[in-house]
CSV table of C-alpha atoms in Angstrom, one decimal:
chain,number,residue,atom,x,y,z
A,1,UNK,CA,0.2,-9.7,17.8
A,2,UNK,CA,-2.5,-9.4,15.3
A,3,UNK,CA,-5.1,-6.5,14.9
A,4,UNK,CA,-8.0,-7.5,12.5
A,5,UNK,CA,-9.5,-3.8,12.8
A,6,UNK,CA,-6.1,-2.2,12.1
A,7,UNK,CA,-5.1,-4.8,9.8
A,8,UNK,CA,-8.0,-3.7,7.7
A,9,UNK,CA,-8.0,0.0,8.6
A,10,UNK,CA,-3.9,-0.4,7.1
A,11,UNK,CA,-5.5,-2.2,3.8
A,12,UNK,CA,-8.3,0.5,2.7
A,13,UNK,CA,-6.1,3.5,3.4
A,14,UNK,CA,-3.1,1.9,1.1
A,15,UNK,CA,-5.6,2.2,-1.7
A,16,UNK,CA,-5.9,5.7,-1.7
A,17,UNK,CA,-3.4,7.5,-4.1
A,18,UNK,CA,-0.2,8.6,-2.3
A,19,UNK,CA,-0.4,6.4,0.1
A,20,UNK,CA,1.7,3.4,0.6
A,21,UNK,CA,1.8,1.1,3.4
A,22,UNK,CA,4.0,2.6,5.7
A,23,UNK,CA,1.7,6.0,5.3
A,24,UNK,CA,-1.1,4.0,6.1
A,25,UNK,CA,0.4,2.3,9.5
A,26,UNK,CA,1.3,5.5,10.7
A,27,UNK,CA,-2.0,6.9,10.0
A,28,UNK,CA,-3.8,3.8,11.6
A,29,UNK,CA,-2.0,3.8,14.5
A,30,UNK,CA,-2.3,7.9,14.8
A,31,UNK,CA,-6.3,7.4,14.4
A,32,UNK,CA,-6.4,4.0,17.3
A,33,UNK,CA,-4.6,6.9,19.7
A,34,UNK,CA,-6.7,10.0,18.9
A,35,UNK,CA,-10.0,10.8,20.2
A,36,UNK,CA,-13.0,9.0,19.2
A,37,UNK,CA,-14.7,12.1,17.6
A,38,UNK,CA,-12.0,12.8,15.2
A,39,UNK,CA,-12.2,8.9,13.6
A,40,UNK,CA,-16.2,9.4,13.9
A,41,UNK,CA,-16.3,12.8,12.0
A,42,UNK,CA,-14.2,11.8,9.5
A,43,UNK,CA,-16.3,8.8,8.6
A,44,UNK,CA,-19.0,11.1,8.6
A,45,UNK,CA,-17.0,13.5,6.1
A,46,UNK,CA,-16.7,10.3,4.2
A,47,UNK,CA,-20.3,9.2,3.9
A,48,UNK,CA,-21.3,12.7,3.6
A,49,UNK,CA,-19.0,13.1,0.7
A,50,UNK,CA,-20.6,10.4,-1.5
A,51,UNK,CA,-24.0,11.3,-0.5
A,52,UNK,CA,-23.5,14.8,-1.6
A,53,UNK,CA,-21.1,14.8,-4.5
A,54,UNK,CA,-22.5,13.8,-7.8
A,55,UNK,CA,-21.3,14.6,-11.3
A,56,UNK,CA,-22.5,16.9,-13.6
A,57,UNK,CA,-25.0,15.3,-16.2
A,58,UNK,CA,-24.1,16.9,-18.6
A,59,UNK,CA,-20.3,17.5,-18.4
A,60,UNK,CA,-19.3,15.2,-15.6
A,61,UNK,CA,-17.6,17.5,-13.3
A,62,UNK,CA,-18.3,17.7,-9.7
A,63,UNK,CA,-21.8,19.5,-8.8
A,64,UNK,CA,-24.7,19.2,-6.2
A,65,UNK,CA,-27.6,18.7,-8.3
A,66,UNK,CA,-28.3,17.2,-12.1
A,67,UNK,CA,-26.6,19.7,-13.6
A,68,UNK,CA,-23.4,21.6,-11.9
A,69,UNK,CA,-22.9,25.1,-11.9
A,70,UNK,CA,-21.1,26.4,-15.0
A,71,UNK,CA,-23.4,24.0,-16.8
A,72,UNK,CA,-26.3,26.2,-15.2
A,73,UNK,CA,-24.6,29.2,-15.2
A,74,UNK,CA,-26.3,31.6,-18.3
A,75,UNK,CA,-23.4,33.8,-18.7
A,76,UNK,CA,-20.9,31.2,-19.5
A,77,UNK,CA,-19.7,31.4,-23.6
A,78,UNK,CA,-21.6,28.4,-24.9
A,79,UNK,CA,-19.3,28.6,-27.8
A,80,UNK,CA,-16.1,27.4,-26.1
A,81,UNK,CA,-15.6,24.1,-24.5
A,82,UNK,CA,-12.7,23.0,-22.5
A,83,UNK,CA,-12.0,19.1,-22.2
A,84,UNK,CA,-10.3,17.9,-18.7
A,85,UNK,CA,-9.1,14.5,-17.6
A,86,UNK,CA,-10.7,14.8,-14.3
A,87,UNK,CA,-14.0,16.5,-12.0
A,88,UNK,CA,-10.4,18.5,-9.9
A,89,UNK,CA,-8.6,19.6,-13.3
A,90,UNK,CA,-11.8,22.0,-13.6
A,91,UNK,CA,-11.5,23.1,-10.3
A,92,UNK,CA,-7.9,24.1,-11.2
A,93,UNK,CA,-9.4,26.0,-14.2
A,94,UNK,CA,-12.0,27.9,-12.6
A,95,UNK,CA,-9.5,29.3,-9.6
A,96,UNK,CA,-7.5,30.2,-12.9
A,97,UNK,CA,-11.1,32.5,-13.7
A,98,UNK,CA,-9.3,32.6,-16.9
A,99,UNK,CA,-12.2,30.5,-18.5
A,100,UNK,CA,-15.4,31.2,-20.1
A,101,UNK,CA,-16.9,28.4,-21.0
A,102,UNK,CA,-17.7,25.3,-20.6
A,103,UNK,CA,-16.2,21.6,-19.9
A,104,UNK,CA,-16.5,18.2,-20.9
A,105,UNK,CA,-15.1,15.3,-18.2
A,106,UNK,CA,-13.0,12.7,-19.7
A,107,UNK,CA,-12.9,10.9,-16.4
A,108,UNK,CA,-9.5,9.4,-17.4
A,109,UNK,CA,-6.9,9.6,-19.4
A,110,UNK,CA,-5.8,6.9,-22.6
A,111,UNK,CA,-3.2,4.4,-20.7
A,112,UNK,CA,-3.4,1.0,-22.5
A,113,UNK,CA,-0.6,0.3,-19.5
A,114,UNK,CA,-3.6,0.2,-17.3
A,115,UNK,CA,-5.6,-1.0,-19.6
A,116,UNK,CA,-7.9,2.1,-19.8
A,117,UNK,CA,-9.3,2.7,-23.6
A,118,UNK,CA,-11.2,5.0,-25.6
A,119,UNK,CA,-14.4,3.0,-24.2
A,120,UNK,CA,-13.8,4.1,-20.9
A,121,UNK,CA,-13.7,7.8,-21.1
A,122,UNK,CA,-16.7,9.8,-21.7
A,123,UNK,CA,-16.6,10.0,-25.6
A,124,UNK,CA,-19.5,9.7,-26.8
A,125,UNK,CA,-20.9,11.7,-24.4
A,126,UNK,CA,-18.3,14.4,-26.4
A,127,UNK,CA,-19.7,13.2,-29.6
A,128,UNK,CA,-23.1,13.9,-28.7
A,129,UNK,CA,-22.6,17.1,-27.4
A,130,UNK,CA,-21.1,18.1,-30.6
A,131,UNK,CA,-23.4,17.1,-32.5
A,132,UNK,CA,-26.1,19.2,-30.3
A,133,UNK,CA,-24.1,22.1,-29.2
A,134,UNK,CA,-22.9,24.8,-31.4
A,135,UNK,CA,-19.0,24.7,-30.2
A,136,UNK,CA,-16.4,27.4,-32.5
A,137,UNK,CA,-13.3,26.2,-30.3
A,138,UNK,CA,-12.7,23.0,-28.3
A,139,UNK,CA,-9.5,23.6,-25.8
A,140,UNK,CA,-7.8,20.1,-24.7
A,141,UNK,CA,-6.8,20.5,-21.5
A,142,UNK,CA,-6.0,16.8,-20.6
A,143,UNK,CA,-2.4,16.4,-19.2
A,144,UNK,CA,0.6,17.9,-20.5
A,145,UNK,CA,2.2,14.4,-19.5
A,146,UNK,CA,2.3,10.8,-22.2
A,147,UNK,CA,-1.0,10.1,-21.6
A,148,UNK,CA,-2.6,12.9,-21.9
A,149,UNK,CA,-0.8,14.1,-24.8
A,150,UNK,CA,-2.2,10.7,-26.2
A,151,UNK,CA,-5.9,11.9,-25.2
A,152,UNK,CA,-5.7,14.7,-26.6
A,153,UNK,CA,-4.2,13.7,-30.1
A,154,UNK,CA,-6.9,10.9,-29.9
A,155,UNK,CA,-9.6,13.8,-29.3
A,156,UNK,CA,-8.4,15.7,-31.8
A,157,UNK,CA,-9.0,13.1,-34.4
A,158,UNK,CA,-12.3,12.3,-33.2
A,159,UNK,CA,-13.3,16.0,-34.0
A,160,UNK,CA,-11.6,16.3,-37.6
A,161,UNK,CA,-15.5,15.9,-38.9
A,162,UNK,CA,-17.0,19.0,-37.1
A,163,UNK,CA,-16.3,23.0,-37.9
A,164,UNK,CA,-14.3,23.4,-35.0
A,165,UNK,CA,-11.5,24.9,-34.0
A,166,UNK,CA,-8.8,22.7,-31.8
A,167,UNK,CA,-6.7,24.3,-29.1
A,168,UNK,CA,-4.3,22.6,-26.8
A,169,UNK,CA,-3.0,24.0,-23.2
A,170,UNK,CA,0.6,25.7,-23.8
A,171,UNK,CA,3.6,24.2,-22.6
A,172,UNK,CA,4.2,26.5,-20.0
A,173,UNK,CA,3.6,24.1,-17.4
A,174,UNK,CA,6.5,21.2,-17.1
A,175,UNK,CA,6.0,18.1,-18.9
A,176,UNK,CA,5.2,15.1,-17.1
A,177,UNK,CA,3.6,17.4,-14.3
A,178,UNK,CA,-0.3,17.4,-13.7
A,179,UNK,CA,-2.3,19.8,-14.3
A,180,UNK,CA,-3.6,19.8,-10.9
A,181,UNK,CA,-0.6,20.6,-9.1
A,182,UNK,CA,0.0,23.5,-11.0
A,183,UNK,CA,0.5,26.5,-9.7
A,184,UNK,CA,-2.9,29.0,-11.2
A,185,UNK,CA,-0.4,31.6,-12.5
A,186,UNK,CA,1.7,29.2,-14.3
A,187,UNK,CA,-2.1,27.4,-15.2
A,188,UNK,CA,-3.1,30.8,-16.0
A,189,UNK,CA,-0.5,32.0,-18.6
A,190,UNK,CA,-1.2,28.2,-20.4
A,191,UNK,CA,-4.9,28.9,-21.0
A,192,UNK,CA,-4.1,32.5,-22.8
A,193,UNK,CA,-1.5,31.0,-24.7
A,194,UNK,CA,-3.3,28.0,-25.8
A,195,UNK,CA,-2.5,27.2,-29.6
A,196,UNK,CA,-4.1,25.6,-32.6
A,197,UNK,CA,-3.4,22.1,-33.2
B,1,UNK,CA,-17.1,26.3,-7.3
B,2,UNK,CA,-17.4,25.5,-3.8
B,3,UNK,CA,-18.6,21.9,-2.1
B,4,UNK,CA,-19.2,21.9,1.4
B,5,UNK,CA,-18.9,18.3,1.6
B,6,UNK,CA,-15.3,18.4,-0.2
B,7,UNK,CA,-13.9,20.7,1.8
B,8,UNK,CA,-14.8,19.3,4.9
B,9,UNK,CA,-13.7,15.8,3.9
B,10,UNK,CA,-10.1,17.6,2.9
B,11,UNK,CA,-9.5,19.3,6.1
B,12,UNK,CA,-10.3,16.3,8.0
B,13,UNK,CA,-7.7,14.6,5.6
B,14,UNK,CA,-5.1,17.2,6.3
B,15,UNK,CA,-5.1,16.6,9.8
B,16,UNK,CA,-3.5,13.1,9.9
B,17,UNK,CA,-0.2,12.5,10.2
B,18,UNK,CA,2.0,13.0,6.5
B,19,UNK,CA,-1.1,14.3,4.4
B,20,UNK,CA,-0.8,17.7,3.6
B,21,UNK,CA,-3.4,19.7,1.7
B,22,UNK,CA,-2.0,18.9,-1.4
B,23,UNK,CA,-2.7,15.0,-1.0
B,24,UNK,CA,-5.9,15.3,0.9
B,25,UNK,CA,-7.7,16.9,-2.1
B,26,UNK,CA,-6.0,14.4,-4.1
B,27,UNK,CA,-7.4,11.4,-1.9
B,28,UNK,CA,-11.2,13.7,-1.8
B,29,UNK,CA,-11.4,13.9,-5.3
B,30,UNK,CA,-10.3,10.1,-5.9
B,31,UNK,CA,-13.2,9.1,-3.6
B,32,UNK,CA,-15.7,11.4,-4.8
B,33,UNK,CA,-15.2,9.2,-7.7
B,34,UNK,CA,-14.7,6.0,-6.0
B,35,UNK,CA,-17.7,3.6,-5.8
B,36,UNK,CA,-19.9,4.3,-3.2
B,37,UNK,CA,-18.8,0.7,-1.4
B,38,UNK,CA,-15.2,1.8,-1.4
B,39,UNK,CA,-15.9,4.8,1.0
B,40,UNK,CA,-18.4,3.0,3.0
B,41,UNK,CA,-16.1,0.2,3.7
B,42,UNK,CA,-13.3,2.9,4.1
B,43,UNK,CA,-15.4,4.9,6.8
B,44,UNK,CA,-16.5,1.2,8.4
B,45,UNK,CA,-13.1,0.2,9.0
B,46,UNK,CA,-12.9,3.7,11.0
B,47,UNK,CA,-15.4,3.2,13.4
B,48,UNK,CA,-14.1,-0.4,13.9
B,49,UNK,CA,-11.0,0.3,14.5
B,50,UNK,CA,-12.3,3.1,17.5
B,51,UNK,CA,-14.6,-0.1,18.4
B,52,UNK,CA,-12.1,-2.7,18.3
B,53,UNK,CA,-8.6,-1.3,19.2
B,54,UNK,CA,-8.2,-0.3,23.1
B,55,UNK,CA,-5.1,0.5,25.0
B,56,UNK,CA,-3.7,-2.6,27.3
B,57,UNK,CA,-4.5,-1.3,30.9
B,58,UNK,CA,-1.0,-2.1,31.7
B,59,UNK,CA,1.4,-1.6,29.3
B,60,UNK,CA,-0.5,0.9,26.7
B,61,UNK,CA,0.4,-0.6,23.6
B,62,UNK,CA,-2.9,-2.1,21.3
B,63,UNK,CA,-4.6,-4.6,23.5
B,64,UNK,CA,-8.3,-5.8,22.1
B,65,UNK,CA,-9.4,-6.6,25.2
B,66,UNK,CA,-8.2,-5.2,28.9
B,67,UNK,CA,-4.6,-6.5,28.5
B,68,UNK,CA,-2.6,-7.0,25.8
B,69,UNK,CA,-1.6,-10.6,24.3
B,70,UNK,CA,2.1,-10.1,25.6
B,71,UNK,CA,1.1,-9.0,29.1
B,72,UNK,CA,-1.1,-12.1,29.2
B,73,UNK,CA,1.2,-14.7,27.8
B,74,UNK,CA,3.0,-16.7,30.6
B,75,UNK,CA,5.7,-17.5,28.5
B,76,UNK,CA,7.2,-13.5,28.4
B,77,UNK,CA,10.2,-12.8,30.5
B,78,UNK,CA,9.1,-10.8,33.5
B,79,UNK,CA,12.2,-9.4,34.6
B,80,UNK,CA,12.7,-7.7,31.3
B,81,UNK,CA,11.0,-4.6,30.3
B,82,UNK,CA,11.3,-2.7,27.1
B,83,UNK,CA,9.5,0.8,27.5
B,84,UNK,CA,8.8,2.4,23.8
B,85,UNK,CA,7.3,5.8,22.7
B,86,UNK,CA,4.4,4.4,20.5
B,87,UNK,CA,2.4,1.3,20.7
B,88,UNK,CA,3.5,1.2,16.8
B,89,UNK,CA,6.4,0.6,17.8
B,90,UNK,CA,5.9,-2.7,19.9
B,91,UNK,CA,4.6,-3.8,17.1
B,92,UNK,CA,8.0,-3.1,15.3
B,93,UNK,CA,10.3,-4.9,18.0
B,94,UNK,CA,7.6,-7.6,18.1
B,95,UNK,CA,8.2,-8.1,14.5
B,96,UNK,CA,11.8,-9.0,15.3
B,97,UNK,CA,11.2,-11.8,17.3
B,98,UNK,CA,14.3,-10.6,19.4
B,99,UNK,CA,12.2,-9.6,22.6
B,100,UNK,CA,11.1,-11.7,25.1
B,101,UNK,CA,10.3,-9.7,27.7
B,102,UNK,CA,7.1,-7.1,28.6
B,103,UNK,CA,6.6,-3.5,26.6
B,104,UNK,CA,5.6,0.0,29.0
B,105,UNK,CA,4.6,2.5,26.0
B,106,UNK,CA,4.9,6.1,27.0
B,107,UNK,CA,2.8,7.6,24.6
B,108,UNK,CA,4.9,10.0,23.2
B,109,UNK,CA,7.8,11.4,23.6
B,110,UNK,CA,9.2,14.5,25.3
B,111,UNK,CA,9.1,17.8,23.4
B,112,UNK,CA,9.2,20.9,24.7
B,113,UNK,CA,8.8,22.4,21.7
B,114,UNK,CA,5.5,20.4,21.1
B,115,UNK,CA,4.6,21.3,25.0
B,116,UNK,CA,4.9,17.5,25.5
B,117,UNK,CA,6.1,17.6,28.7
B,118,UNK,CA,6.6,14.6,31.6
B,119,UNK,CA,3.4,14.7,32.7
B,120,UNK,CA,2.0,13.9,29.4
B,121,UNK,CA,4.0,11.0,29.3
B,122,UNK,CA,2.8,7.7,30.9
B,123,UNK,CA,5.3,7.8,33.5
B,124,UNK,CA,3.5,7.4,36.9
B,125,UNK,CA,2.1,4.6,35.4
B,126,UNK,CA,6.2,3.2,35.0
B,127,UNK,CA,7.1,4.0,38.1
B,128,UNK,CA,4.2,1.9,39.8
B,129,UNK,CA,5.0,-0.6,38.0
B,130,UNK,CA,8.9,-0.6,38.9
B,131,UNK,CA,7.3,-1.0,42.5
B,132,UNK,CA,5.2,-4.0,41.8
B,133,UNK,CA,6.9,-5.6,39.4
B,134,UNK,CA,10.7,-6.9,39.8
B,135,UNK,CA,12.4,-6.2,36.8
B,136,UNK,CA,15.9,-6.7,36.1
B,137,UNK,CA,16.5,-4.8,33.1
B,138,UNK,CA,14.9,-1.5,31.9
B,139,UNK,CA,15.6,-1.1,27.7
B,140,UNK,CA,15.0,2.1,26.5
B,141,UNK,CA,14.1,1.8,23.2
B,142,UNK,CA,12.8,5.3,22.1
B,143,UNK,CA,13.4,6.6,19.0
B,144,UNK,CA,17.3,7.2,17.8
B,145,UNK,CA,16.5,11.4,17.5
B,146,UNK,CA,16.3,14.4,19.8
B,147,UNK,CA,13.2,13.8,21.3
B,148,UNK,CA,13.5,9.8,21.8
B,149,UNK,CA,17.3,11.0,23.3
B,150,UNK,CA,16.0,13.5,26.1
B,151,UNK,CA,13.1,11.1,26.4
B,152,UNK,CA,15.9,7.8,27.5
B,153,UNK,CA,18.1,10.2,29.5
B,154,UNK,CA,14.9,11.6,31.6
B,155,UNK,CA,13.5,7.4,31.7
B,156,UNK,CA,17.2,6.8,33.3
B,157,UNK,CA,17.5,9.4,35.5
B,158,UNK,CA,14.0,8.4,37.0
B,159,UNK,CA,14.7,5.0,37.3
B,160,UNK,CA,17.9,6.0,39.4
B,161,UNK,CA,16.7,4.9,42.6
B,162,UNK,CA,16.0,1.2,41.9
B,163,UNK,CA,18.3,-1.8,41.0
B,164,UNK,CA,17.9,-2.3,38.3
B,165,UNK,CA,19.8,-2.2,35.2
B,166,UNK,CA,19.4,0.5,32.1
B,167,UNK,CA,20.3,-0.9,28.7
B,168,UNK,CA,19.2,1.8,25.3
B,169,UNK,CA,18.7,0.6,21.7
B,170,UNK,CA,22.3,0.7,20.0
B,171,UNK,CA,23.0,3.1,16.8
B,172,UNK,CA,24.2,1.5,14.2
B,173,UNK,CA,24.3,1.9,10.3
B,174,UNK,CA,21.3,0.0,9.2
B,175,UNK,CA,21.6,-3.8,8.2
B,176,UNK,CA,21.9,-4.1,4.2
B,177,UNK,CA,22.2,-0.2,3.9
B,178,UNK,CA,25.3,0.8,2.3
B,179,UNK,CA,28.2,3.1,4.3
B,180,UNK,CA,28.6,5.6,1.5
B,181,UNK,CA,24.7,6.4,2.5
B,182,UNK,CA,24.9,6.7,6.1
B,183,UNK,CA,24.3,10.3,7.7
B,184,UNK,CA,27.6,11.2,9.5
B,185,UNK,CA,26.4,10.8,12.9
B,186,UNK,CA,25.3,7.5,12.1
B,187,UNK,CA,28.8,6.7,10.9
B,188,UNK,CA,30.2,8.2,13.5
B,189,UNK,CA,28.6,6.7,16.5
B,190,UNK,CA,29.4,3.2,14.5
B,191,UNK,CA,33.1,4.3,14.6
B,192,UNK,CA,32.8,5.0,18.3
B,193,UNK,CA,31.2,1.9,19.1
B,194,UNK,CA,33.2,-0.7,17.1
B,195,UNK,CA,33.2,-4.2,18.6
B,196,UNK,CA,35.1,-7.1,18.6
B,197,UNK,CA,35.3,-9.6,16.2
C-alpha cells in the first residue's frame, strides 16, 4: 500500500522544524480525513503568507512594505540599535515594549557545524549602517546559547573601529534556551539589565 | 507588530494534531523565510493529497480510487477481518506483513468525553457487512487505551449475534524495549498472560 500524495505530503511536512516523521504521518493522515476546506485554507494561509511577508530593507525583520514598521516609525531612538538572530526574536522584543530603538537582522546565527559563516549573515549590511547611522549603543541580542554567544563575540569585534558602545542581553534567561521561547518578563528584565561588553 | 498573514497561517498551524502555538509560530516564521518554492510545493502537496487520497467505499481506510488495493486483491483472506480505529493504522498492520485478511476502519474511536459516540463510528457500515460477507474471525485491533478498550468491548458485544469468532490485539511489553521501562500495566498484563514455552 503505497500513497504517492501522502508519501509526499509526509516528506515536505518533515522539513519543517519540530517535526519529525512520525509528527508528520499523523498530521497527513489527520489532513486526508478532515474536510476539504481546512487542507484548502491552509494552503491558502501558506501562499498568502509568502506573498505578503517580506523583510524589512533596511533591517531585515518581518514587514509589509520596503521598509517595516519600527524602521518607519519617527519616534523610535535612532541612537540605539538592537541586533537579533532572527525576523521572530524582534517580535519577542517588541511584546517586551521594553525597546526603543531599532534592529538589525542577522538572519542566522555563526554555526561552522552547519556550515553557516560570517558570509551568510547580514554583516555588511551592519557595516554599512554603521557607517551611515549615528548609533551611541549597539545591544547583541543574538542567543544566549554557543552559537549565539559566538555571534555576538564575532559582532563585537567587528565594531571595535566605531564610537560605540556594546551591550549584550543579561543572563537572566537560561543558557542554551532561545530567545524566542522566553517568557517577556524574564525577556523583559534581560533588556534592562543588559551590560557592557 | 502585527501580520495578518502570520497570524492566520499560525492558527491554521495550531489546529493540527501535536502543534501547539508554540511550534506553529516556530514553523510560520521558518517559512516566511523559506524560499518561495518550498511553500508552494508545501501547499501543492495539500491540495493533492485532498485530490488524490479518498476513503475505500468498503473498508474506509486510504483507497486512491473507489476501493482500496487490499479490498481488490484476490489473494486477501476473506474470512478474516481486522476492524481498526484509523486508516493510519492499516497502514501500520500492513507494514507487518502479518495480516492476510480484509481491514473495516471505524473512523475513530468511542469517547464520550470527545462526544464521539456510536453513531459517529462506521458501524452500520460493519454490520452490513457481517451480513454479506462470511467472515470467520473478527480482530479487534483498536488502540491498547481507554478509548480503543470501550471501543473492542462495544465492537464484541455488537457482533454477539453472529458466528463468528472475536479475537483482540494482545498486550505485551514491546519487542526490543527493555522490562525495567515498561509502565506497570503493561508488565502486568504480560504477567497475566504468560505462555508456554
Amino acid at each position: 500500500m503505497y500513497f504517492e500524495a501522502l508519501d509526499n505530503l509526509i516528506s515536505e511536512l518533515s522539513t519543517l522544524p519540530g517535526i519529525g516523521k512520525r509528527s508528520a504521518m499523523r498530521i497527513a493522515l489527520f489532513l486526508a480525513r478532515a474536510e476539504p476546506f481546512r487542507t484548502e485554507s491552509l494552503s491558502r494561509a501558506l501562499l498568502t503568507l509568502q506573498e505578503k511577508i517580506r523583510f524589512c530593507d533596511v533591517c531585515g525583520s518581518l514587514a509589509e512594505d520596503h521598509l517595516c514598521t519600527v524602521c518607519r516609525d519617527p519616534r523610535r531612538n535612532r541612537d540605539l540599535l538592537c541586533v537579533v538572530e532572527e525576523p521572530g526574536d524582534v517580535l519577542a522584543i517588541e511584546r517586551t515594549a521594553e525597546f526603543s530603538g531599532l534592529y538589525h537582522v542577522l538572519m542566522g546565527a555563526l554555526s561552522p557545524l552547519d556550515g553557516i559563516g560570517p558570509e551568510d549573515l547580514r554583516l555588511s549590511e551592519l557595516i554599512e549602517r554603521m557607517g551611515s547611522g549615528h548609533f551611541q549603543e549597539v545591544f547583541l541580542a543574538t542567543n544566549p546559547n554557543l552559537e549565539g554567544d559566538a555571534t555576538a563575540h564575532y559582532v563585537q569585534q567587528l565594531l571595535a573601529p566605531y564610537q560605540v558602545r556594546v551591550t549584550r542581553l543579561q543572563h537572566g534567561i537560561p543558557t542554551g534556551s532561545m530567545l524566542e521561547f522566553a517568557d517577556s518578563n524574564t525577556l523583559a528584565h534581560s533588556i534592562r539589565a543588559r551590560h557592557n561588553l
